[in-house]
Amino acid sequence: MTDGRRRSLRRIAAVLALVVLMPAGAAAQQMPSDQPVLLLADEVIHNRELDLVTARGHVEISQEGRVLQADTVNYNLRLDVMTASGNVSLLEPTGEVLFANYVELSGDLKEGLARDIRMLLANDARMAAVSGTRTGGDKTSLNHALYSACRPCQDDPDRPLLWQVKALRVVHDQSAKDVEYHDAWLEMFGVPVAYTPYFSHPDPSVERRSGFLPATVGSSSDLGALIQVPYLFVISPQQDFTFAPIFTTSEGVVLTGEHRRLFAKGETITRASLTQDSSQSLLGHIEATGRFDLTDRWRAGYEIERSSTDTYLRRYRFSKDSERPWLVTRPYAERFEANSYLLAEAYSFQGLRIDDDPGLTPLVLPSLRYSQVGERGRLGGYWTLDASALAISRGEGTDTRRLSMEGGWYRPFLAEAGHTYTLGLSLRGDGYHVANRFGTGEEDVAGRLVPRATLEWRYPFTRSHANAQEVLEPIVTAVLSPYGGNPDEIPNEDSLALTFDDTNLFEYDRFSGLDRVESGPRVNYGLQWGIFGANGMRASVLAGQTYRLREDSAFPVDSGLRDNLSDYAGRVTVSWRDQLDLYYRFRLDKNTLAQRRAELSAVAGPPIFRARADYTFIDRISPTDEFGDREEAFLALSSAFATNWSASVYARYDIRDRDLLRSGVSLAYDDECFTMVASVVNDETGDRDYQGGTSLLLRLVFKTLGEVPISLF
């Protein structure tokens, strides 16, 4: 063997020596021998009698981003053994740093040992071992090893870590891609809190593998004591299934599962559960979503929500939104163009309220919508087209078929003095076929044409201050359309929920759907003011009203829009950096200025003491209004009272009925290696066989190691 070949072998062996002992598996990467190797040392000696090459003094060997440093590196050509000793360190391209006092490795890199191993991972986690050995070229064993993601205390480095795992032996099998722990203890603040004779997990090179996931333990007034033990089945790189049965003392076993699949241009997620309660009734639910990008312009998907009973989701803790008393199943397909949009969909609903009648619940199949905006023409205007088709069926109630089309032309103007105008002309036609009206078996055919001319005027004024900019803008929209257009033959399916507020103050038609139209000549007018400071302060006020030549009976009596003069609607917003955010939306009686509707949300204070207040007041608009009379307050206080510590308390109160709906308190700790969240929640919103009650939750997260959720409902 020539000196040049021996030198190359020695350099490569030195670079790989510590890499192959790394327990995390990153060291298994191949190092191509034809890549340049940089060797720095105070001296390099070749003892020909002993056939020993020695690099001594500030030895540094680097190749492809890996840097090996040591006091001394020896390569025995006769025994084919390489050693590195004295302050040995290896810096990986990924950021890991490995330290050791001594490393010995065979020439074929299959056998080796190291002493006093310490490792700093890229995520700031730390690992150490008294010694380590490598056998068979693919199995590394660390003796008396420990691992932690916690950083040592800067003021007292000898202080016990918040948590660490100690194991008598850690074995990394690179062929099986397993990391095994033997006789392992979990310590917190230096005190052992949990022991296991054996556990294992896939090494970091494995993205997913079948196995048990962290368990959840708790209790509930409805279910009794419970434990949930999830198991992950990895079916393929693009598909998995999690089986997570819940064992309860009061209601038996609840079978739950989640299936996920990823396609080249789409994905599906399906969650479901099944159980038999104490009355031997079979219960369950399904929740599924899917989305597929068929082409660059076509997309299709579905949403499925179904439950065996109205209260099942809340009773078995599957509900995510207790404010939404219905479930929706919706398949859809849509097409996107630069200036147009097409949507085809269907809706099936399941009501969850006690007074919902399945026979009157609508099935929407199909619902088609198309919108297009034209290019600006020679006259400076642009045209619009909106079309829709809808079919609504019921088992016992009214069936409706609707076809609607609206075309419009709009021309914006900008006057020299700063006035802005937008002129609009539109014509809308609706056709209806109604069967089994109100369950009487009667049929009706109805239609209407709604021509409309509109003119919008804005005139913004600006004024500059030393550290702020002020804007005042009057806004007027005039609408000219004929009276009527809402015959009794046309059922009201999609325009029941009507809210007059700042969001539709200047709209040409305030109804949320197409079944009702706002008719007659009218003028919407208002004033908008805002100030924007250089120091982060912002404030704005918007207020306005509608005037119509005569009453519009299509609006409910207490909607604020039926009379010649409407109620006043508007909003107030104030914000200042991250110390204050206030949003107030209001509707005031036109005669008395009494509050008819209000929504207030305010957040104020620094992180050390932050307060939030929400207030909601809604008058009943009609018996079919989804929300009805409502007056609620929500108050919350939070505080980051110490480093890594935070606490919060909240309550939601029904002012009208003088009932506490929900309240809670929580305490949290979060640092680089550990998260703890403890909370107590009291829910007074029971429903039939759902009792509500008090929930306690304790969640412990050992970062990079795993999660231990403990919930007591």
XYZ file of C-alpha atoms in Angstrom:
713
model
C 0.000 0.000 0.000
C 1.465 3.391 -0.950
C 1.759 6.245 1.524
C -0.825 8.238 -0.471
C -3.426 5.476 -0.314
C -2.699 4.904 3.370
C -3.093 8.609 4.036
C -6.467 8.750 2.240
C -7.718 5.710 4.145
C -6.594 7.226 7.398
C -8.363 10.505 6.679
C -11.623 8.865 5.667
C -11.553 6.556 8.674
C -10.979 9.529 10.934
C -13.951 11.383 9.522
C -16.221 8.349 9.851
C -14.932 7.102 13.179
C -17.348 8.905 15.432
C -20.154 9.182 12.893
C -20.835 5.463 12.892
C -21.213 5.465 16.665
C -23.973 8.087 16.642
C -27.108 6.513 18.184
C -29.539 8.723 16.276
C -28.848 7.014 13.007
C -27.707 10.078 11.077
C -24.242 8.566 10.940
C -25.288 5.787 8.631
C -24.887 8.028 5.603
C -22.133 7.032 3.183
C -19.088 9.251 2.834
C -17.726 9.111 -0.715
C -13.988 8.556 -0.707
C -13.452 10.654 -3.825
C -14.519 13.848 -2.070
C -11.665 16.197 -0.986
C -10.475 15.803 2.608
C -8.833 18.671 4.488
C -6.348 17.650 7.203
C -4.857 20.165 9.621
C -2.470 19.185 12.433
C 0.594 20.506 14.200
C 2.497 17.437 12.995
C 1.961 14.192 11.063
C 4.372 11.303 11.794
C 4.692 7.978 9.932
C 6.526 5.335 12.010
C 7.535 2.785 9.378
C 8.811 0.270 11.930
C 5.483 0.131 13.765
C 3.555 0.885 10.585
C 1.764 3.663 12.521
C 0.613 7.054 11.196
C 0.022 9.722 13.843
C -1.500 13.211 13.517
C -0.908 15.217 16.675
C -1.811 18.657 17.987
C -4.999 20.519 17.045
C -5.973 17.825 14.582
C -8.850 18.867 12.328
C -10.209 16.706 9.518
C -13.106 17.988 7.408
C -15.036 16.597 4.478
C -18.441 17.547 3.020
C -19.410 19.738 5.967
C -18.291 17.273 8.671
C -15.497 18.479 10.919
C -13.554 16.130 13.232
C -11.298 17.598 15.906
C -9.012 15.742 18.338
C -5.698 16.082 20.147
C -4.349 12.930 18.501
C -5.384 10.617 15.656
C -3.544 7.294 15.099
C -3.921 4.782 12.292
C -2.224 1.382 12.727
C -1.763 0.072 9.209
C -0.642 -3.346 10.429
C -3.658 -3.938 12.702
C -5.984 -1.884 10.514
C -7.202 0.057 13.571
C -7.796 3.804 13.886
C -7.978 5.704 17.192
C -8.775 9.313 18.098
C -8.173 10.617 21.602
C -8.211 13.789 23.620
C -11.061 16.290 23.259
C -12.575 14.439 20.323
C -15.463 16.311 18.673
C -17.413 15.903 15.468
C -19.592 18.617 13.933
C -22.297 17.286 11.587
C -23.702 19.318 8.636
C -27.144 19.047 10.243
C -25.903 20.820 13.384
C -25.288 17.893 15.746
C -22.045 17.935 17.725
C -20.549 14.733 19.165
C -17.900 14.740 21.906
C -15.807 11.843 23.262
C -12.493 11.281 25.017
C -11.481 8.203 23.059
C -12.601 6.399 19.889
C -11.299 3.156 18.384
C -12.497 1.726 15.076
C -11.568 -1.213 12.857
C -10.491 -0.534 9.309
C -13.650 -2.020 7.831
C -15.682 0.311 10.102
C -17.739 -2.635 11.431
C -16.278 -2.844 14.934
C -15.481 -0.002 17.292
C -15.760 1.548 20.723
C -15.867 5.002 22.305
C -15.658 6.352 25.864
C -17.221 9.347 27.604
C -19.663 10.172 24.816
C -21.625 13.428 24.815
C -23.863 14.671 22.024
C -25.597 17.997 21.312
C -28.398 17.530 18.766
C -29.604 20.096 16.260
C -32.796 20.667 18.277
C -30.695 21.442 21.404
C -31.454 18.033 22.905
C -28.565 16.316 24.684
C -27.402 12.707 24.941
C -24.517 11.188 26.895
C -23.107 7.726 27.650
C -20.208 6.280 29.639
C -19.165 4.134 26.691
C -20.356 2.811 23.368
C -19.586 -0.106 21.083
C -20.336 -0.945 17.475
C -20.682 -4.535 16.283
C -21.540 -6.156 12.975
C -21.379 -2.851 11.180
C -25.011 -2.001 11.922
C -25.580 -2.174 15.684
C -24.478 0.493 18.161
C -24.806 0.000 21.913
C -24.497 2.808 24.483
C -23.892 1.927 28.124
C -25.260 3.983 31.026
C -26.839 6.499 28.659
C -29.066 9.492 29.322
C -31.139 11.774 27.091
C -32.861 15.136 27.628
C -34.126 18.070 25.592
C -33.701 20.442 28.561
C -30.919 23.009 28.662
C -28.816 23.172 31.847
C -29.445 26.150 34.113
C -27.050 28.965 33.204
C -26.673 30.116 36.813
C -26.308 26.592 38.216
C -25.181 24.059 35.571
C -25.076 21.278 38.182
C -28.753 21.715 39.001
C -30.816 18.631 37.989
C -32.582 18.934 34.650
C -36.348 19.292 34.556
C -36.494 15.830 32.989
C -34.147 13.252 31.563
C -34.258 9.587 30.567
C -31.597 7.290 31.976
C -31.072 3.793 30.595
C -28.661 1.044 31.526
C -28.261 0.286 27.844
C -29.432 1.855 24.583
C -29.150 -0.180 21.385
C -29.511 1.266 17.901
C -30.103 -1.359 15.224
C -29.549 0.391 11.907
C -30.804 -2.569 9.861
C -34.104 -2.753 11.748
C -34.083 1.046 12.265
C -34.950 0.589 15.937
C -33.716 2.306 19.103
C -34.166 0.121 22.191
C -33.939 1.198 25.836
C -33.201 -1.346 28.570
C -33.893 -0.602 32.248
C -34.941 2.995 31.632
C -36.004 5.608 34.187
C -37.729 8.929 33.594
C -36.399 11.487 36.072
C -37.862 14.893 36.873
C -35.652 17.332 38.779
C -33.347 14.412 39.479
C -36.099 12.296 41.051
C -37.112 9.035 39.292
C -40.851 9.138 38.514
C -41.347 6.260 36.048
C -39.563 3.017 35.197
C -39.808 0.550 32.356
C -37.630 -2.511 31.811
C -37.842 -2.016 28.073
C -39.234 0.270 25.432
C -38.320 1.087 21.869
C -39.114 3.512 19.117
C -38.116 3.913 15.454
C -34.921 5.814 14.810
C -35.148 9.322 13.288
C -34.688 7.970 9.765
C -38.173 6.405 10.016
C -40.927 8.902 9.292
C -43.781 6.638 10.444
C -44.169 3.145 11.821
C -47.005 1.112 13.280
C -47.188 1.169 17.057
C -48.935 2.487 20.160
C -49.454 6.225 20.648
C -49.713 8.057 24.000
C -52.747 7.007 26.039
C -55.409 9.267 27.562
C -56.726 8.556 31.049
C -59.651 10.329 32.695
C -63.183 10.232 34.035
C -66.563 11.672 33.102
C -69.943 11.970 34.768
C -71.495 10.422 31.636
C -68.910 7.730 30.923
C -67.275 7.045 34.282
C -63.564 6.257 34.393
C -62.017 5.916 30.950
C -58.804 5.145 29.143
C -58.052 5.545 25.438
C -55.136 3.615 23.909
C -54.468 4.534 20.246
C -52.564 2.243 17.889
C -51.233 3.468 14.552
C -51.270 1.129 11.548
C -49.020 2.381 8.743
C -50.573 0.848 5.634
C -48.286 2.532 3.106
C -46.242 5.720 2.806
C -49.437 7.465 1.683
C -51.965 5.810 3.991
C -52.460 5.040 7.685
C -55.177 4.077 10.147
C -55.338 4.901 13.852
C -57.470 2.577 15.972
C -58.209 4.236 19.321
C -60.740 2.349 21.478
C -62.054 4.081 24.597
C -62.668 1.796 27.571
C -65.238 3.219 30.013
C -66.701 1.899 33.257
C -70.246 3.206 32.636
C -70.796 2.798 28.890
C -68.527 -0.072 27.873
C -66.135 0.203 24.943
C -66.254 2.965 22.346
C -64.508 1.967 19.109
C -62.949 4.953 17.355
C -60.669 5.246 14.367
C -59.153 7.642 11.876
C -58.108 6.793 8.322
C -55.907 9.143 6.300
C -54.831 8.810 2.701
C -52.741 11.098 0.539
C -53.062 11.017 -3.245
C -50.945 12.668 -5.900
C -53.488 15.483 -6.155
C -55.719 15.105 -3.154
C -56.298 13.730 0.313
C -59.011 12.109 2.429
C -59.519 11.989 6.200
C -62.224 9.830 7.799
C -63.026 9.654 11.518
C -65.692 7.366 12.953
C -66.859 5.766 16.181
C -69.191 2.951 17.248
C -70.463 1.836 20.642
C -73.326 0.195 22.498
C -74.453 2.130 25.555
C -75.904 0.811 28.811
C -79.389 0.614 27.250
C -78.006 -1.684 24.511
C -78.534 0.989 21.853
C -76.023 1.041 18.994
C -74.518 4.521 18.668
C -71.875 6.088 16.471
C -70.791 8.924 14.218
C -68.763 9.642 11.096
C -66.814 12.703 10.041
C -65.020 12.725 6.698
C -63.423 15.219 4.344
C -61.836 14.862 0.935
C -60.348 17.218 -1.619
C -59.011 16.470 -5.084
C -57.318 18.825 -7.541
C -58.611 17.276 -10.744
C -56.853 19.768 -13.025
C -55.305 23.202 -12.687
C -58.811 24.673 -12.854
C -61.108 21.953 -11.491
C -61.357 20.880 -7.863
C -63.784 18.469 -6.202
C -64.358 17.274 -2.675
C -66.773 16.306 0.040
C -67.628 16.879 3.695
C -69.587 14.271 5.654
C -70.994 14.707 9.186
C -73.468 12.284 10.704
C -74.373 11.170 14.228
C -76.683 8.439 15.482
C -78.323 10.756 18.055
C -78.529 14.495 18.675
C -76.391 14.433 21.835
C -73.916 11.670 20.960
C -71.084 13.982 19.923
C -71.228 16.045 23.123
C -71.826 13.073 25.382
C -68.803 11.149 24.103
C -66.623 14.273 23.746
C -66.418 14.303 19.937
C -68.098 17.693 19.492
C -65.868 20.577 18.397
C -68.481 23.335 18.040
C -71.315 23.331 20.564
C -72.615 26.607 19.057
C -73.559 24.922 15.752
C -76.704 22.806 16.278
C -76.571 20.934 12.973
C -74.392 18.585 10.927
C -73.713 19.029 7.219
C -72.911 16.627 4.395
C -71.692 18.431 1.281
C -70.195 17.090 -1.962
C -68.928 19.771 -4.326
C -67.036 20.528 -7.531
C -65.711 23.927 -8.581
C -63.910 25.535 -11.494
C -61.661 28.594 -11.321
C -60.952 30.966 -14.184
C -59.323 34.385 -14.246
C -62.692 36.180 -14.392
C -65.229 33.459 -13.612
C -66.178 30.873 -11.013
C -68.435 27.799 -11.185
C -69.653 25.803 -8.176
C -71.808 22.678 -8.129
C -72.722 21.287 -4.713
C -75.363 19.555 -2.628
C -76.347 19.811 1.037
C -77.830 17.329 3.470
C -78.482 18.473 7.043
C -78.977 16.742 10.370
C -80.528 18.926 13.056
C -79.340 18.399 16.639
C -81.939 20.457 18.513
C -84.797 18.871 20.393
C -87.439 20.532 18.174
C -85.869 19.641 14.804
C -88.221 17.653 12.553
C -86.368 15.357 10.104
C -89.367 15.472 7.762
C -88.957 19.237 7.377
C -85.162 19.193 7.095
C -84.201 20.223 3.543
C -82.118 18.268 1.064
C -80.425 20.609 -1.408
C -79.670 18.718 -4.623
C -78.325 20.279 -6.720
C -77.093 23.813 -6.064
C -75.352 25.413 -9.049
C -73.737 28.849 -9.132
C -71.827 30.691 -11.821
C -70.259 34.158 -11.702
C -68.322 36.075 -14.323
C -66.855 39.572 -14.583
C -66.129 40.996 -18.025
C -63.244 43.118 -19.215
C -63.526 46.905 -19.215
C -65.126 48.045 -22.478
C -64.850 51.113 -24.701
C -67.228 53.109 -22.504
C -65.078 52.398 -19.453
C -67.504 49.979 -17.856
C -67.555 46.244 -17.247
C -70.334 43.687 -17.232
C -71.183 40.973 -14.684
C -73.183 37.765 -14.870
C -74.511 35.705 -11.953
C -76.596 32.573 -12.457
C -77.833 29.876 -10.098
C -80.057 26.806 -10.043
C -81.383 25.186 -6.894
C -83.561 22.214 -5.948
C -84.773 21.711 -2.363
C -86.670 18.575 -1.315
C -88.290 17.545 1.967
C -89.842 14.335 3.161
C -92.982 16.033 4.459
C -92.696 19.741 3.627
C -92.331 22.144 0.745
C -90.243 21.218 -2.301
C -88.726 24.127 -4.216
C -87.033 24.474 -7.603
C -85.423 27.812 -8.452
C -83.624 29.230 -11.480
C -82.061 32.691 -11.214
C -79.971 34.885 -13.499
C -78.718 38.441 -13.132
C -76.758 40.562 -15.588
C -75.236 43.927 -14.786
C -73.100 46.731 -16.150
C -71.013 49.037 -13.946
C -69.044 52.166 -14.770
C -66.732 53.834 -12.212
C -65.920 57.558 -12.540
C -63.296 59.717 -10.862
C -63.976 63.463 -10.891
C -61.213 66.049 -10.778
C -62.222 67.321 -7.339
C -61.791 63.843 -5.854
C -65.387 62.660 -6.072
C -65.759 58.993 -7.012
C -68.896 57.600 -8.630
C -69.988 54.129 -9.669
C -73.013 53.797 -11.923
C -74.715 50.407 -12.135
C -77.523 48.894 -14.201
C -78.770 45.348 -13.667
C -81.649 43.028 -14.456
C -82.455 39.896 -12.498
C -84.930 37.163 -13.309
C -86.083 34.366 -10.969
C -88.316 31.396 -11.764
C -89.858 29.053 -9.155
C -91.708 25.769 -9.077
C -93.120 24.929 -5.637
C -94.650 21.528 -4.804
C -96.431 20.239 -1.687
C -96.523 23.750 -0.255
C -96.491 23.529 3.553
C -97.395 19.844 3.234
C -100.780 20.592 1.623
C -100.009 18.997 -1.741
C -100.529 22.298 -3.594
C -98.270 23.357 -6.471
C -97.304 26.864 -7.587
C -95.300 28.366 -10.402
C -93.979 31.878 -9.875
C -91.483 34.272 -11.356
C -90.267 37.845 -11.215
C -88.067 40.387 -12.973
C -86.112 42.857 -10.874
C -84.535 45.775 -12.778
C -82.252 47.999 -10.749
C -80.223 51.181 -11.246
C -77.631 52.219 -8.685
C -75.272 55.114 -8.113
C -72.571 55.203 -5.447
C -70.808 58.428 -4.429
C -67.753 58.808 -2.202
C -65.762 61.926 -1.389
C -62.774 61.297 0.896
C -61.147 64.209 2.754
C -57.690 63.851 4.250
C -55.819 65.909 6.806
C -52.259 65.438 7.962
C -51.089 65.880 11.528
C -47.602 65.759 12.974
C -47.796 62.031 13.706
C -51.075 60.926 12.153
C -53.196 60.906 9.028
C -56.933 61.613 9.253
C -59.541 60.550 6.674
C -63.194 61.617 6.540
C -65.391 60.054 3.855
C -69.121 60.552 3.245
C -70.729 57.653 1.350
C -74.080 57.590 -0.434
C -75.627 54.803 -2.510
C -78.883 55.473 -4.338
C -80.949 52.529 -5.581
C -83.875 52.719 -7.980
C -85.997 49.582 -8.387
C -89.740 48.837 -8.626
C -91.869 47.971 -5.630
C -92.904 44.420 -4.898
C -91.122 41.368 -6.170
C -91.920 39.159 -3.166
C -95.202 37.368 -3.950
C -96.589 34.826 -1.492
C -96.080 32.050 -4.051
C -92.302 32.301 -3.580
C -91.203 30.476 -0.392
C -88.463 31.965 1.746
C -85.772 29.296 2.009
C -82.463 31.188 2.133
C -83.319 34.710 3.357
C -84.581 33.948 6.855
C -81.543 35.099 8.825
C -81.371 38.870 8.280
C -78.886 41.103 10.057
C -78.696 44.844 9.401
C -75.271 46.088 10.438
C -72.141 47.847 9.212
C -71.230 45.025 6.827
C -74.284 45.564 4.582
C -75.070 49.218 5.327
C -74.312 50.282 1.744
C -75.366 47.076 -0.010
C -77.924 47.296 -2.800
C -79.839 44.331 -1.346
C -79.610 43.421 2.368
C -81.149 39.934 2.139
C -78.610 37.138 2.566
C -80.181 34.928 -0.130
C -82.171 35.177 -3.356
C -85.684 34.261 -2.201
C -86.395 37.799 -1.010
C -85.484 41.068 -2.738
C -85.219 44.577 -1.345
C -87.504 46.724 -3.486
C -88.464 50.343 -4.097
C -86.424 53.546 -4.380
C -84.047 54.055 -1.468
C -80.885 55.836 -0.400
C -78.182 54.516 1.912
C -76.014 57.218 3.427
C -73.339 57.394 6.060
C -70.057 58.817 7.215
C -66.746 57.048 7.730
C -63.878 58.558 9.722
C -60.463 57.195 10.550
C -57.173 58.294 12.044
C -53.914 56.405 11.589
C -50.995 57.294 13.824
C -47.307 56.721 13.277
C -47.033 55.240 16.780
C -49.295 52.301 15.896
C -52.553 53.895 17.027
C -55.574 53.427 14.741
C -59.214 54.375 15.211
C -62.253 54.445 12.938
C -65.975 55.159 13.141
C -68.668 54.266 10.619
C -72.346 55.163 10.978
C -75.223 55.355 8.549
C -78.885 54.880 7.766
C -81.285 53.999 4.955
C -84.202 56.071 3.684
C -86.901 54.602 1.450
C -89.928 56.310 -0.048
C -92.318 53.863 1.586
C -92.222 50.864 3.892
C -90.962 47.502 2.648
C -93.104 44.735 4.137
C -90.609 42.078 3.031
C -88.531 42.946 6.100
C -89.574 41.736 9.578
C -91.128 44.394 11.786
C -88.177 44.574 14.179
C -85.420 44.225 11.577
C -84.668 47.948 11.620
C -85.204 48.179 7.840
C -88.968 48.030 7.314
C -89.901 51.691 7.888
C -89.138 54.709 5.720
C -86.150 55.500 7.916
C -84.078 52.590 9.102
C -82.281 52.216 12.386
C -78.733 53.528 12.662
C -76.003 50.972 12.011
C -72.262 51.274 12.363
C -69.058 50.275 14.054
C -66.211 51.659 16.143
C -62.678 50.255 16.088
C -59.663 51.265 18.167
C -56.245 49.635 18.228
C -52.880 50.596 19.653
C -49.888 48.393 18.971
C -50.388 45.110 20.823
C -51.853 46.783 23.930
C -55.423 47.445 22.820
C -57.875 46.072 20.275
C -61.514 47.150 20.430
C -64.309 46.370 17.980
C -67.868 47.575 18.604
C -70.664 46.879 16.120
C -74.062 48.446 16.822
C -77.607 49.058 15.642
C -79.530 51.839 17.385
C -83.253 52.592 17.306
C -83.920 55.490 14.919
C -86.267 57.228 17.381
C -84.892 56.521 20.852
C -81.281 55.545 20.060
C -81.884 52.495 22.236
C -79.591 49.577 21.541
C -81.200 47.026 19.216
C -78.124 44.972 18.437
C -74.557 45.117 19.741
C -71.372 43.115 19.475
C -68.392 44.254 21.505
C -64.963 42.667 21.644
C -62.093 44.269 23.543
C -58.625 43.003 24.409
C -56.305 45.192 26.472
C -53.114 45.012 28.463
C -49.574 43.662 28.229
C -48.833 39.928 28.454
C -48.220 40.170 32.203
C -51.895 41.112 32.671
C -54.245 40.920 29.704
C -58.026 41.266 29.812
C -60.662 40.363 27.254
C -64.344 41.274 27.263
C -66.995 40.219 24.740
C -70.601 41.351 24.827
C -73.385 40.182 22.512
C -76.907 41.598 22.393
C -79.336 40.449 19.680
C -83.035 41.259 19.452
C -85.321 38.574 18.110
C -85.937 39.390 14.445
C -88.358 36.591 13.620
C -89.379 33.224 15.092
C -87.166 31.514 12.516
C -84.066 33.524 13.398
C -81.275 31.090 14.202
C -80.069 32.957 17.280
C -83.220 34.583 18.659
C -83.064 36.801 21.748
C -79.568 36.754 23.081
C -77.583 38.748 25.609
C -74.321 37.247 26.755
C -71.054 38.396 28.245
C -67.668 36.722 28.093
C -64.856 37.826 30.399
C -61.314 36.488 30.475
C -58.098 37.392 32.275
C -54.684 36.010 31.411
C -51.222 36.611 32.781
C -47.698 35.563 31.846
C -46.778 36.153 35.475
C -43.317 34.584 35.402
C -40.788 33.184 32.966
C -42.384 30.187 31.209
C -45.512 30.444 33.410
C -48.988 31.688 32.458
C -52.499 31.488 33.874
C -56.002 32.383 32.714
C -59.579 32.447 33.946
C -62.781 32.974 31.953
C -66.564 32.903 32.244
C -69.481 33.087 29.791
C -72.708 34.424 31.292
C -76.267 34.569 29.936
C -77.426 38.009 31.086
C -81.016 37.574 29.933
C -81.584 34.296 31.803
C -79.040 35.048 34.559
C -77.227 31.762 34.025
C -73.530 30.969 34.067
C -73.037 28.987 30.856
C -69.383 28.057 31.005
C -66.353 28.936 33.095
C -62.796 27.776 33.436
C -59.345 28.355 34.846
C -55.992 27.149 33.547
C -52.335 27.120 34.520
C -49.574 26.505 31.979
C -45.816 26.045 31.928
C -43.822 25.963 28.694
C -40.092 25.902 28.007
C -37.721 24.383 25.480
C -38.245 20.814 26.677
C -41.501 20.558 28.608
C -45.097 21.753 28.481
C -47.669 21.405 31.237
C -51.278 22.586 30.947
C -53.743 22.138 33.799
C -57.314 23.358 33.411
C -60.711 23.115 35.063
C -63.849 23.750 32.974
C -67.442 23.870 34.162
C -70.118 23.403 31.468
C -73.716 24.135 32.488
C -75.229 23.709 29.002
C -76.699 20.232 29.408
C -78.930 18.754 26.721
C -81.204 15.755 27.330
C -78.891 12.835 28.198
C -75.798 15.054 28.093
C -75.223 16.239 31.655
C -72.422 18.754 31.163
C -70.545 19.104 34.431
C -66.963 19.818 35.424
C -63.939 18.766 33.397
C -60.369 18.591 34.596
C -57.495 18.300 32.161
C -53.814 17.762 32.804
C -51.564 17.600 29.755
C -47.849 16.864 29.975
C -45.610 17.114 26.916
C -42.009 15.914 27.072
C -40.761 17.637 23.940
C -38.914 15.396 21.459
C -39.785 12.410 23.666
C -43.568 12.156 23.675
C -46.794 13.372 25.161
C -48.663 12.226 28.247
C -52.282 13.499 28.151
C -54.325 12.949 31.314
C -57.925 14.183 31.202
C -60.484 14.113 33.994
C -63.872 15.216 32.704
